[in-house]
Structures are given as structure tokens and as C-alpha cells.
Amino acid sequence: MSDKPEKFIDENGLRLDGRRVDEIRPMKMEIGVLSRADGSCYLEWGKNKVLAAVYGPRELHPRRLQKADSVLIRYRYNMAAFSVEDRIRPGPSRRSIEISKVSREAFEPVVLTHLYPGAVIDVFAEVLQADAGTRTAAINAACVALADAGIPMKGLVSACAVGKVDGQLVLDLNKPEDNYGDADIPMAMTSDGEITLVQMDGDVTPEEFKKAIEMCKEGCRQIMEIQKETLRSKFTKLEDVDISDDEEVDVSSIVESALESSENDVEDEEEAEVESGDADQEDEVEDADEDLDDEPESEDDEDEDLDSVESHSDFEAVELVEDFEESFTDVDEEDATEDEDDEEKD
Ligand code: UDP
């Protein structure tokens, strides 16, 4: 772990990473990054990297865990072993269990839980790289992932921390400020400013606490804009492939070009046949072409053509005619026997 800095805020009012006291770290989000999850979001916030995935709503097993009047939301916050300087022991810890509980309670109020009684929504937040503020980062990503999964919500929840260093309140603590500062107050709130999470580590006066809430509100407002923009990006991607009214498809030109290409195909096929066939076939095709180009055929030509047709199918034709005639004779014979029987009866 790095040593405690002598000063957190310089004479120009700038922090160690060059931010002002009321400035959040640069944040970017990407939605729908996991194809097997129903909703997902990847978030980078300063040096924090967090991946959130949502599965559900789906039927909950075992059934005894089902809630009769609402959906069950399960949230798991987990820090990857490689996410911090000193490797973390994999698996749940006292810290991660506590963060999972309070974070779920932070976004649960905006989810319309009554719509899916007996079902479960699983939310996973994996911290891939940590640099302070990971619980708030995970809440921000989880909310976008929930929206990406199409879970009906009243609105979004945004989260951010306020702390105290060098006797001053600062928004969105970085790692040295978090580790060596005088206070750390992570908060989450809805777009109406309703606080859904507040924790405090350290000491602040009541006035400072009130100011911290106001600072956090402003931070959350900025974060919510980024969350909304991320959600919008999902739908603008779809709009890009839409055909607007101005760009109507010219059906007639498509049909014409299709016909042209099919004509060309026929010509090509003929050419291909000529090329691949033997000399006799070539002659036949040429004859056929000539016949098509020529004036009406002479009677002799016609007879010749008919002869050639008959010569191919003489045998089958004779068989067919015989069958046809036989079928009639059978019927006649049956009728005749029936008549005879009737006469005998009379
Ligand atoms: N941290 C760490 N090892 C741990 C827990 C935390 O190195 O086991 C670091 C990590 O960078 C984390 C920061 O300490 O982001 C602050 O942790 P805190 O418990 O305050 O939670 P956070 O601010 O991340 O929500």
C-alpha cells in the first residue's frame, strides 16, 4: 500500500489527481456487453473497472424461497482476487456480504417488484479493478444492467461517495483519499433525490453532513446523465439501421434489376452449356437459336422436330395409351357383367 500523502489538496484547490473538490472522476459505461446475461453493463470510473450482469426474472427454486407477492432480488458484490494491490482471498467475506446487502437495498426501491411474484432476479457485480468507491460503482452499473434486462423500474439509482480530506469535503474519493482521509460517506439516491443508501466511516459535523448530501446530489445527477446516455446508446444503435420515410425503397427498380439479372443468368447458362457440351450439342443449340430467329418454320422442319420428340418418348406414349384404353375396357366389361346379372335377376 502506498504511503499517506502529506497534502491531499494543493494551494490551487486541486486534488492529487488534478480534480477540483466537487468533481467526479471520468466515467464511461457500455451496455449489453455479455451475450448470455439478460442485461449487462461494463463501467470504468477513474481506475475502477466493474462488470454487472442481470439474470431474470425467472422462476425461483427452491420454491420455499419464493415470495408470494413480489420478486426476490439477489445481489452479489464480488471483488476479483486480482482487483487490488494485495491479492484478495476469493469467495464471500464479511465486507462483501455487507456491501451486497446494503447495495441491493439501494436499488430495490425503484424496481417494480410486485410484477413478478414467485420469481427471482439475480444481479452480479464483479469488481475487476478497484480504486475506491467500488460499491457505488457497482450500484451504478447494476442499475443500467437492470434496465438493459428490461426490468420495469420507476427510475434509476445513482451512487457516489463524499469524503473529508485536509479538513475539506471532497466528492468521489480516490484510493489515497479513501484510505487516509478523515471520512468516507457513500450514498445512493433516486432521480428525485430520495436517499436509498448512506453509510459513514469517520467523523463529520452535522453541517458538513448536510453539505455532503448536497455535493453527493450533484455528483449523482451527473452520473445519472451518463447512465441515461448509456441506455439511449442502445436504442440509437437500432435507429441507425432503420429506413427513414425519405429513403423509401424503389420496388420497381429492384424488380427490374432482378429480372435483368435472371435474363443474364439464362444467357449465361446457355453459354455455359455450349461451352461444356460436345460438338453435337453445340450444333443443336445453334440450330435451336437459328429456329428462334428464323421466320416461321416450314412444314418439313416441323415434322422433323415432331419426329425427334416422338423418337424420345415413343415407348412411353404407347404404354400410356394402352393403359388408358384398357381402363375403359375394364369399365365397359364390368358394366356389361353388371347388366347381365340384372337381367338374370329379372
Ligand atoms: N481495498 C483493498 N482490499 C480490500 C478491500 C478494499 O485493497 O480487501 C481497497 C480497494 O481499492 C477499495 C478501497 O480499498 O476500492 C476502498 O474500500 P472500501 O471498503 O472503502 O470500499 P469501496 O470504497 O471500494 O466501496
PDB file of N, CA, C and O in Angstrom, residues 158-227:
ATOM      1  N   SER A 158     -28.492   6.301  -8.692  1.00  0.00           N
ATOM      2  CA  SER A 158     -27.079   6.620  -8.909  1.00  0.00           C
ATOM      3  C   SER A 158     -26.397   6.707  -7.556  1.00  0.00           C
ATOM      4  O   SER A 158     -27.028   7.078  -6.561  1.00  0.00           O
ATOM      5  N   ALA A 159     -25.103   6.371  -7.547  1.00  0.00           N
ATOM      6  CA  ALA A 159     -24.386   6.349  -6.269  1.00  0.00           C
ATOM      7  C   ALA A 159     -23.028   7.011  -6.392  1.00  0.00           C
ATOM      8  O   ALA A 159     -22.392   6.977  -7.451  1.00  0.00           O
ATOM      9  N   CYS A 160     -22.601   7.615  -5.287  1.00  0.00           N
ATOM     10  CA  CYS A 160     -21.340   8.342  -5.256  1.00  0.00           C
ATOM     11  C   CYS A 160     -20.940   8.545  -3.783  1.00  0.00           C
ATOM     12  O   CYS A 160     -21.789   8.477  -2.902  1.00  0.00           O
ATOM     13  N   ALA A 161     -19.675   8.768  -3.547  1.00  0.00           N
ATOM     14  CA  ALA A 161     -19.239   8.983  -2.161  1.00  0.00           C
ATOM     15  C   ALA A 161     -18.713  10.404  -1.975  1.00  0.00           C
ATOM     16  O   ALA A 161     -18.197  11.017  -2.912  1.00  0.00           O
ATOM     17  N   VAL A 162     -18.886  10.899  -0.756  1.00  0.00           N
ATOM     18  CA  VAL A 162     -18.288  12.179  -0.374  1.00  0.00           C
ATOM     19  C   VAL A 162     -17.370  11.874   0.809  1.00  0.00           C
ATOM     20  O   VAL A 162     -17.694  11.028   1.640  1.00  0.00           O
ATOM     21  N   GLY A 163     -16.223  12.541   0.857  1.00  0.00           N
ATOM     22  CA  GLY A 163     -15.296  12.294   1.965  1.00  0.00           C
ATOM     23  C   GLY A 163     -14.715  13.583   2.489  1.00  0.00           C
ATOM     24  O   GLY A 163     -15.095  14.681   2.040  1.00  0.00           O
ATOM     25  N   LYS A 164     -13.802  13.429   3.424  1.00  0.00           N
ATOM     26  CA  LYS A 164     -13.187  14.623   4.015  1.00  0.00           C
ATOM     27  C   LYS A 164     -11.680  14.404   4.075  1.00  0.00           C
ATOM     28  O   LYS A 164     -11.209  13.398   4.626  1.00  0.00           O
ATOM     29  N   VAL A 165     -10.966  15.327   3.411  1.00  0.00           N
ATOM     30  CA  VAL A 165      -9.502  15.288   3.466  1.00  0.00           C
ATOM     31  C   VAL A 165      -8.996  16.718   3.705  1.00  0.00           C
ATOM     32  O   VAL A 165      -9.599  17.671   3.206  1.00  0.00           O
ATOM     33  N   ASP A 166      -7.918  16.830   4.446  1.00  0.00           N
ATOM     34  CA  ASP A 166      -7.352  18.147   4.758  1.00  0.00           C
ATOM     35  C   ASP A 166      -8.438  19.102   5.290  1.00  0.00           C
ATOM     36  O   ASP A 166      -8.458  20.297   4.957  1.00  0.00           O
ATOM     37  N   GLY A 167      -9.388  18.554   6.031  1.00  0.00           N
ATOM     38  CA  GLY A 167     -10.445  19.384   6.624  1.00  0.00           C
ATOM     39  C   GLY A 167     -11.488  19.864   5.630  1.00  0.00           C
ATOM     40  O   GLY A 167     -12.338  20.687   5.956  1.00  0.00           O
ATOM     41  N   GLN A 168     -11.448  19.363   4.411  1.00  0.00           N
ATOM     42  CA  GLN A 168     -12.417  19.813   3.383  1.00  0.00           C
ATOM     43  C   GLN A 168     -13.212  18.637   2.845  1.00  0.00           C
ATOM     44  O   GLN A 168     -12.677  17.516   2.706  1.00  0.00           O
ATOM     45  N   LEU A 169     -14.470  18.900   2.486  1.00  0.00           N
ATOM     46  CA  LEU A 169     -15.291  17.849   1.870  1.00  0.00           C
ATOM     47  C   LEU A 169     -14.891  17.697   0.409  1.00  0.00           C
ATOM     48  O   LEU A 169     -14.699  18.707  -0.289  1.00  0.00           O
ATOM     49  N   VAL A 170     -14.775  16.466  -0.041  1.00  0.00           N
ATOM     50  CA  VAL A 170     -14.426  16.219  -1.450  1.00  0.00           C
ATOM     51  C   VAL A 170     -15.381  15.171  -2.028  1.00  0.00           C
ATOM     52  O   VAL A 170     -15.807  14.245  -1.323  1.00  0.00           O
ATOM     53  N   LEU A 171     -15.716  15.365  -3.284  1.00  0.00           N
ATOM     54  CA  LEU A 171     -16.657  14.447  -3.952  1.00  0.00           C
ATOM     55  C   LEU A 171     -15.886  13.316  -4.630  1.00  0.00           C
ATOM     56  O   LEU A 171     -14.837  13.560  -5.245  1.00  0.00           O
ATOM     57  N   ASP A 172     -16.422  12.103  -4.530  1.00  0.00           N
ATOM     58  CA  ASP A 172     -15.899  10.922  -5.237  1.00  0.00           C
ATOM     59  C   ASP A 172     -14.424  10.664  -4.897  1.00  0.00           C
ATOM     60  O   ASP A 172     -13.515  11.019  -5.661  1.00  0.00           O
ATOM     61  N   LEU A 173     -14.223  10.004  -3.767  1.00  0.00           N
ATOM     62  CA  LEU A 173     -12.868   9.759  -3.253  1.00  0.00           C
ATOM     63  C   LEU A 173     -12.067   8.805  -4.142  1.00  0.00           C
ATOM     64  O   LEU A 173     -12.610   7.803  -4.626  1.00  0.00           O
ATOM     65  N   ASN A 174     -10.784   9.152  -4.311  1.00  0.00           N
ATOM     66  CA  ASN A 174      -9.892   8.183  -4.949  1.00  0.00           C
ATOM     67  C   ASN A 174      -9.228   7.348  -3.841  1.00  0.00           C
ATOM     68  O   ASN A 174      -9.495   7.558  -2.653  1.00  0.00           O
ATOM     69  N   LYS A 175      -8.330   6.434  -4.212  1.00  0.00           N
ATOM     70  CA  LYS A 175      -7.835   5.470  -3.207  1.00  0.00           C
ATOM     71  C   LYS A 175      -7.074   6.120  -2.044  1.00  0.00           C
ATOM     72  O   LYS A 175      -7.400   5.850  -0.875  1.00  0.00           O
ATOM     73  N   PRO A 176      -6.104   7.022  -2.281  1.00  0.00           N
ATOM     74  CA  PRO A 176      -5.429   7.626  -1.128  1.00  0.00           C
ATOM     75  C   PRO A 176      -6.383   8.402  -0.234  1.00  0.00           C
ATOM     76  O   PRO A 176      -6.280   8.360   0.989  1.00  0.00           O
ATOM     77  N   GLU A 177      -7.361   9.104  -0.854  1.00  0.00           N
ATOM     78  CA  GLU A 177      -8.326   9.875  -0.061  1.00  0.00           C
ATOM     79  C   GLU A 177      -9.191   8.943   0.789  1.00  0.00           C
ATOM     80  O   GLU A 177      -9.521   9.250   1.932  1.00  0.00           O
ATOM     81  N   ASP A 178      -9.570   7.802   0.183  1.00  0.00           N
ATOM     82  CA  ASP A 178     -10.401   6.816   0.884  1.00  0.00           C
ATOM     83  C   ASP A 178      -9.631   6.183   2.039  1.00  0.00           C
ATOM     84  O   ASP A 178     -10.130   6.071   3.169  1.00  0.00           O
ATOM     85  N   ASN A 179      -8.385   5.776   1.749  1.00  0.00           N
ATOM     86  CA  ASN A 179      -7.596   5.063   2.756  1.00  0.00           C
ATOM     87  C   ASN A 179      -7.108   5.952   3.894  1.00  0.00           C
ATOM     88  O   ASN A 179      -7.054   5.523   5.052  1.00  0.00           O
ATOM     89  N   TYR A 180      -6.726   7.210   3.579  1.00  0.00           N
ATOM     90  CA  TYR A 180      -6.102   8.063   4.597  1.00  0.00           C
ATOM     91  C   TYR A 180      -6.938   9.297   4.965  1.00  0.00           C
ATOM     92  O   TYR A 180      -6.493  10.124   5.759  1.00  0.00           O
ATOM     93  N   GLY A 181      -8.107   9.419   4.381  1.00  0.00           N
ATOM     94  CA  GLY A 181      -8.938  10.601   4.659  1.00  0.00           C
ATOM     95  C   GLY A 181      -9.582  10.540   6.040  1.00  0.00           C
ATOM     96  O   GLY A 181      -9.504   9.530   6.749  1.00  0.00           O
ATOM     97  N   ASP A 182     -10.288  11.632   6.394  1.00  0.00           N
ATOM     98  CA  ASP A 182     -10.930  11.724   7.720  1.00  0.00           C
ATOM     99  C   ASP A 182     -12.342  11.134   7.712  1.00  0.00           C
ATOM    100  O   ASP A 182     -12.897  10.818   8.766  1.00  0.00           O
ATOM    101  N   ALA A 183     -12.943  11.049   6.513  1.00  0.00           N
ATOM    102  CA  ALA A 183     -14.304  10.497   6.448  1.00  0.00           C
ATOM    103  C   ALA A 183     -14.603   9.961   5.050  1.00  0.00           C
ATOM    104  O   ALA A 183     -14.030  10.437   4.059  1.00  0.00           O
ATOM    105  N   ASP A 184     -15.498   8.966   5.008  1.00  0.00           N
ATOM    106  CA  ASP A 184     -15.936   8.385   3.729  1.00  0.00           C
ATOM    107  C   ASP A 184     -17.444   8.132   3.851  1.00  0.00           C
ATOM    108  O   ASP A 184     -17.875   7.375   4.734  1.00  0.00           O
ATOM    109  N   ILE A 185     -18.240   8.789   3.010  1.00  0.00           N
ATOM    110  CA  ILE A 185     -19.706   8.662   3.108  1.00  0.00           C
ATOM    111  C   ILE A 185     -20.279   8.241   1.745  1.00  0.00           C
ATOM    112  O   ILE A 185     -20.594   9.090   0.910  1.00  0.00           O
ATOM    113  N   PRO A 186     -20.385   6.941   1.490  1.00  0.00           N
ATOM    114  CA  PRO A 186     -21.016   6.521   0.238  1.00  0.00           C
ATOM    115  C   PRO A 186     -22.535   6.691   0.315  1.00  0.00           C
ATOM    116  O   PRO A 186     -23.128   6.385   1.342  1.00  0.00           O
ATOM    117  N   MET A 187     -23.112   7.183  -0.782  1.00  0.00           N
ATOM    118  CA  MET A 187     -24.572   7.401  -0.818  1.00  0.00           C
ATOM    119  C   MET A 187     -25.126   6.957  -2.160  1.00  0.00           C
ATOM    120  O   MET A 187     -24.415   6.968  -3.168  1.00  0.00           O
ATOM    121  N   ALA A 188     -26.425   6.603  -2.149  1.00  0.00           N
ATOM    122  CA  ALA A 188     -27.130   6.315  -3.403  1.00  0.00           C
ATOM    123  C   ALA A 188     -28.459   7.042  -3.350  1.00  0.00           C
ATOM    124  O   ALA A 188     -29.044   7.188  -2.270  1.00  0.00           O
ATOM    125  N   MET A 189     -28.908   7.530  -4.486  1.00  0.00           N
ATOM    126  CA  MET A 189     -30.198   8.224  -4.497  1.00  0.00           C
ATOM    127  C   MET A 189     -30.927   8.086  -5.826  1.00  0.00           C
ATOM    128  O   MET A 189     -30.311   7.806  -6.861  1.00  0.00           O
ATOM    129  N   THR A 190     -32.241   8.275  -5.758  1.00  0.00           N
ATOM    130  CA  THR A 190     -33.070   8.217  -6.964  1.00  0.00           C
ATOM    131  C   THR A 190     -32.994   9.573  -7.671  1.00  0.00           C
ATOM    132  O   THR A 190     -32.414  10.523  -7.135  1.00  0.00           O
ATOM    133  N   SER A 191     -33.650   9.659  -8.827  1.00  0.00           N
ATOM    134  CA  SER A 191     -33.616  10.926  -9.574  1.00  0.00           C
ATOM    135  C   SER A 191     -34.354  12.029  -8.811  1.00  0.00           C
ATOM    136  O   SER A 191     -34.108  13.218  -9.035  1.00  0.00           O
ATOM    137  N   ASP A 192     -35.259  11.647  -7.880  1.00  0.00           N
ATOM    138  CA  ASP A 192     -35.975  12.647  -7.067  1.00  0.00           C
ATOM    139  C   ASP A 192     -35.155  13.105  -5.875  1.00  0.00           C
ATOM    140  O   ASP A 192     -35.637  13.909  -5.063  1.00  0.00           O
ATOM    141  N   GLY A 193     -33.968  12.551  -5.709  1.00  0.00           N
ATOM    142  CA  GLY A 193     -33.128  12.935  -4.575  1.00  0.00           C
ATOM    143  C   GLY A 193     -33.434  12.132  -3.323  1.00  0.00           C
ATOM    144  O   GLY A 193     -32.958  12.460  -2.226  1.00  0.00           O
ATOM    145  N   GLU A 194     -34.241  11.071  -3.474  1.00  0.00           N
ATOM    146  CA  GLU A 194     -34.567  10.223  -2.319  1.00  0.00           C
ATOM    147  C   GLU A 194     -33.365   9.329  -2.032  1.00  0.00           C
ATOM    148  O   GLU A 194     -32.911   8.594  -2.928  1.00  0.00           O
ATOM    149  N   ILE A 195     -32.846   9.395  -0.820  1.00  0.00           N
ATOM    150  CA  ILE A 195     -31.623   8.646  -0.477  1.00  0.00           C
ATOM    151  C   ILE A 195     -31.971   7.184  -0.171  1.00  0.00           C
ATOM    152  O   ILE A 195     -32.837   6.907   0.662  1.00  0.00           O
ATOM    153  N   THR A 196     -31.306   6.264  -0.871  1.00  0.00           N
ATOM    154  CA  THR A 196     -31.581   4.835  -0.664  1.00  0.00           C
ATOM    155  C   THR A 196     -30.400   4.132   0.012  1.00  0.00           C
ATOM    156  O   THR A 196     -30.533   2.981   0.402  1.00  0.00           O
ATOM    157  N   LEU A 197     -29.276   4.814   0.101  1.00  0.00           N
ATOM    158  CA  LEU A 197     -28.124   4.250   0.810  1.00  0.00           C
ATOM    159  C   LEU A 197     -27.299   5.390   1.395  1.00  0.00           C
ATOM    160  O   LEU A 197     -27.022   6.377   0.702  1.00  0.00           O
ATOM    161  N   VAL A 198     -26.950   5.263   2.662  1.00  0.00           N
ATOM    162  CA  VAL A 198     -25.978   6.182   3.237  1.00  0.00           C
ATOM    163  C   VAL A 198     -25.201   5.417   4.318  1.00  0.00           C
ATOM    164  O   VAL A 198     -25.777   4.761   5.170  1.00  0.00           O
ATOM    165  N   GLN A 199     -23.892   5.449   4.177  1.00  0.00           N
ATOM    166  CA  GLN A 199     -23.011   4.831   5.164  1.00  0.00           C
ATOM    167  C   GLN A 199     -21.973   5.875   5.550  1.00  0.00           C
ATOM    168  O   GLN A 199     -21.711   6.797   4.762  1.00  0.00           O
ATOM    169  N   MET A 200     -21.396   5.695   6.701  1.00  0.00           N
ATOM    170  CA  MET A 200     -20.376   6.678   7.083  1.00  0.00           C
ATOM    171  C   MET A 200     -19.244   6.018   7.861  1.00  0.00           C
ATOM    172  O   MET A 200     -19.470   5.228   8.755  1.00  0.00           O
ATOM    173  N   ASP A 201     -18.066   6.395   7.423  1.00  0.00           N
ATOM    174  CA  ASP A 201     -16.857   5.924   8.097  1.00  0.00           C
ATOM    175  C   ASP A 201     -16.058   7.185   8.413  1.00  0.00           C
ATOM    176  O   ASP A 201     -15.728   7.957   7.506  1.00  0.00           O
ATOM    177  N   GLY A 202     -15.784   7.475   9.686  1.00  0.00           N
ATOM    178  CA  GLY A 202     -15.068   8.705  10.063  1.00  0.00           C
ATOM    179  C   GLY A 202     -15.984   9.683  10.753  1.00  0.00           C
ATOM    180  O   GLY A 202     -17.116   9.348  11.128  1.00  0.00           O
ATOM    181  N   ASP A 203     -15.500  10.930  10.870  1.00  0.00           N
ATOM    182  CA  ASP A 203     -16.266  11.960  11.596  1.00  0.00           C
ATOM    183  C   ASP A 203     -16.519  13.176  10.713  1.00  0.00           C
ATOM    184  O   ASP A 203     -15.608  13.673  10.054  1.00  0.00           O
ATOM    185  N   VAL A 204     -17.773  13.662  10.790  1.00  0.00           N
ATOM    186  CA  VAL A 204     -18.108  14.952  10.161  1.00  0.00           C
ATOM    187  C   VAL A 204     -19.109  15.658  11.076  1.00  0.00           C
ATOM    188  O   VAL A 204     -19.837  15.002  11.835  1.00  0.00           O
ATOM    189  N   THR A 205     -19.161  16.985  11.000  1.00  0.00           N
ATOM    190  CA  THR A 205     -20.136  17.738  11.796  1.00  0.00           C
ATOM    191  C   THR A 205     -21.496  17.655  11.100  1.00  0.00           C
ATOM    192  O   THR A 205     -21.554  17.353   9.892  1.00  0.00           O
ATOM    193  N   PRO A 206     -22.600  17.972  11.823  1.00  0.00           N
ATOM    194  CA  PRO A 206     -23.930  17.956  11.172  1.00  0.00           C
ATOM    195  C   PRO A 206     -23.979  18.864   9.946  1.00  0.00           C
ATOM    196  O   PRO A 206     -24.585  18.518   8.934  1.00  0.00           O
ATOM    197  N   GLU A 207     -23.317  20.030  10.023  1.00  0.00           N
ATOM    198  CA  GLU A 207     -23.311  20.951   8.867  1.00  0.00           C
ATOM    199  C   GLU A 207     -22.574  20.328   7.690  1.00  0.00           C
ATOM    200  O   GLU A 207     -23.025  20.417   6.539  1.00  0.00           O
ATOM    201  N   GLU A 208     -21.451  19.708   8.030  1.00  0.00           N
ATOM    202  CA  GLU A 208     -20.688  19.049   6.952  1.00  0.00           C
ATOM    203  C   GLU A 208     -21.497  17.911   6.324  1.00  0.00           C
ATOM    204  O   GLU A 208     -21.452  17.698   5.114  1.00  0.00           O
ATOM    205  N   PHE A 209     -22.231  17.212   7.184  1.00  0.00           N
ATOM    206  CA  PHE A 209     -23.043  16.109   6.664  1.00  0.00           C
ATOM    207  C   PHE A 209     -24.107  16.620   5.683  1.00  0.00           C
ATOM    208  O   PHE A 209     -24.312  16.043   4.620  1.00  0.00           O
ATOM    209  N   LYS A 210     -24.746  17.742   6.057  1.00  0.00           N
ATOM    210  CA  LYS A 210     -25.771  18.330   5.169  1.00  0.00           C
ATOM    211  C   LYS A 210     -25.137  18.749   3.849  1.00  0.00           C
ATOM    212  O   LYS A 210     -25.679  18.524   2.774  1.00  0.00           O
ATOM    213  N   LYS A 211     -23.951  19.354   3.952  1.00  0.00           N
ATOM    214  CA  LYS A 211     -23.245  19.799   2.741  1.00  0.00           C
ATOM    215  C   LYS A 211     -22.837  18.583   1.894  1.00  0.00           C
ATOM    216  O   LYS A 211     -22.898  18.607   0.664  1.00  0.00           O
ATOM    217  N   ALA A 212     -22.431  17.518   2.597  1.00  0.00           N
ATOM    218  CA  ALA A 212     -22.031  16.303   1.885  1.00  0.00           C
ATOM    219  C   ALA A 212     -23.202  15.760   1.047  1.00  0.00           C
ATOM    220  O   ALA A 212     -23.012  15.327  -0.095  1.00  0.00           O
ATOM    221  N   ILE A 213     -24.402  15.819   1.601  1.00  0.00           N
ATOM    222  CA  ILE A 213     -25.587  15.329   0.862  1.00  0.00           C
ATOM    223  C   ILE A 213     -25.792  16.164  -0.396  1.00  0.00           C
ATOM    224  O   ILE A 213     -26.045  15.641  -1.481  1.00  0.00           O
ATOM    225  N   GLU A 214     -25.661  17.479  -0.251  1.00  0.00           N
ATOM    226  CA  GLU A 214     -25.837  18.362  -1.414  1.00  0.00           C
ATOM    227  C   GLU A 214     -24.783  18.078  -2.485  1.00  0.00           C
ATOM    228  O   GLU A 214     -25.095  18.020  -3.681  1.00  0.00           O
ATOM    229  N   MET A 215     -23.537  17.888  -2.043  1.00  0.00           N
ATOM    230  CA  MET A 215     -22.456  17.581  -3.005  1.00  0.00           C
ATOM    231  C   MET A 215     -22.734  16.252  -3.714  1.00  0.00           C
ATOM    232  O   MET A 215     -22.546  16.097  -4.917  1.00  0.00           O
ATOM    233  N   CYS A 216     -23.203  15.302  -2.926  1.00  0.00           N
ATOM    234  CA  CYS A 216     -23.478  13.979  -3.483  1.00  0.00           C
ATOM    235  C   CYS A 216     -24.631  14.034  -4.494  1.00  0.00           C
ATOM    236  O   CYS A 216     -24.604  13.359  -5.507  1.00  0.00           O
ATOM    237  N   LYS A 217     -25.625  14.869  -4.180  1.00  0.00           N
ATOM    238  CA  LYS A 217     -26.769  15.034  -5.097  1.00  0.00           C
ATOM    239  C   LYS A 217     -26.285  15.473  -6.468  1.00  0.00           C
ATOM    240  O   LYS A 217     -26.720  14.964  -7.500  1.00  0.00           O
ATOM    241  N   GLU A 218     -25.388  16.443  -6.459  1.00  0.00           N
ATOM    242  CA  GLU A 218     -24.862  16.971  -7.719  1.00  0.00           C
ATOM    243  C   GLU A 218     -24.051  15.888  -8.460  1.00  0.00           C
ATOM    244  O   GLU A 218     -24.170  15.722  -9.676  1.00  0.00           O
ATOM    245  N   GLY A 219     -23.243  15.146  -7.690  1.00  0.00           N
ATOM    246  CA  GLY A 219     -22.480  14.050  -8.305  1.00  0.00           C
ATOM    247  C   GLY A 219     -23.401  13.004  -8.912  1.00  0.00           C
ATOM    248  O   GLY A 219     -23.194  12.560 -10.046  1.00  0.00           O
ATOM    249  N   CYS A 220     -24.442  12.626  -8.162  1.00  0.00           N
ATOM    250  CA  CYS A 220     -25.389  11.610  -8.649  1.00  0.00           C
ATOM    251  C   CYS A 220     -26.150  12.110  -9.880  1.00  0.00           C
ATOM    252  O   CYS A 220     -26.484  11.329 -10.776  1.00  0.00           O
ATOM    253  N   ARG A 221     -26.437  13.424  -9.904  1.00  0.00           N
ATOM    254  CA  ARG A 221     -27.138  13.989 -11.071  1.00  0.00           C
ATOM    255  C   ARG A 221     -26.285  13.803 -12.331  1.00  0.00           C
ATOM    256  O   ARG A 221     -26.779  13.385 -13.366  1.00  0.00           O
ATOM    257  N   GLN A 222     -24.980  14.074 -12.186  1.00  0.00           N
ATOM    258  CA  GLN A 222     -24.075  13.911 -13.338  1.00  0.00           C
ATOM    259  C   GLN A 222     -23.960  12.435 -13.750  1.00  0.00           C
ATOM    260  O   GLN A 222     -23.957  12.113 -14.932  1.00  0.00           O
ATOM    261  N   ILE A 223     -23.899  11.565 -12.750  1.00  0.00           N
ATOM    262  CA  ILE A 223     -23.780  10.127 -13.042  1.00  0.00           C
ATOM    263  C   ILE A 223     -25.052   9.619 -13.733  1.00  0.00           C
ATOM    264  O   ILE A 223     -24.995   8.838 -14.689  1.00  0.00           O
ATOM    265  N   MET A 224     -26.211  10.117 -13.275  1.00  0.00           N
ATOM    266  CA  MET A 224     -27.471   9.677 -13.888  1.00  0.00           C
ATOM    267  C   MET A 224     -27.541  10.071 -15.361  1.00  0.00           C
ATOM    268  O   MET A 224     -28.077   9.336 -16.180  1.00  0.00           O
ATOM    269  N   GLU A 225     -26.974  11.224 -15.687  1.00  0.00           N
ATOM    270  CA  GLU A 225     -26.934  11.648 -17.094  1.00  0.00           C
ATOM    271  C   GLU A 225     -26.139  10.634 -17.924  1.00  0.00           C
ATOM    272  O   GLU A 225     -26.532  10.282 -19.038  1.00  0.00           O
ATOM    273  N   ILE A 226     -25.016  10.181 -17.353  1.00  0.00           N
ATOM    274  CA  ILE A 226     -24.175   9.195 -18.060  1.00  0.00           C
ATOM    275  C   ILE A 226     -24.930   7.862 -18.188  1.00  0.00           C
ATOM    276  O   ILE A 226     -24.905   7.218 -19.235  1.00  0.00           O
ATOM    277  N   GLN A 227     -25.639   7.482 -17.118  1.00  0.00           N
ATOM    278  CA  GLN A 227     -26.430   6.241 -17.169  1.00  0.00           C
ATOM    279  C   GLN A 227     -27.503   6.334 -18.264  1.00  0.00           C
ATOM    280  O   GLN A 227     -27.681   5.398 -19.049  1.00  0.00           O
TER     281      GLN A 227
END
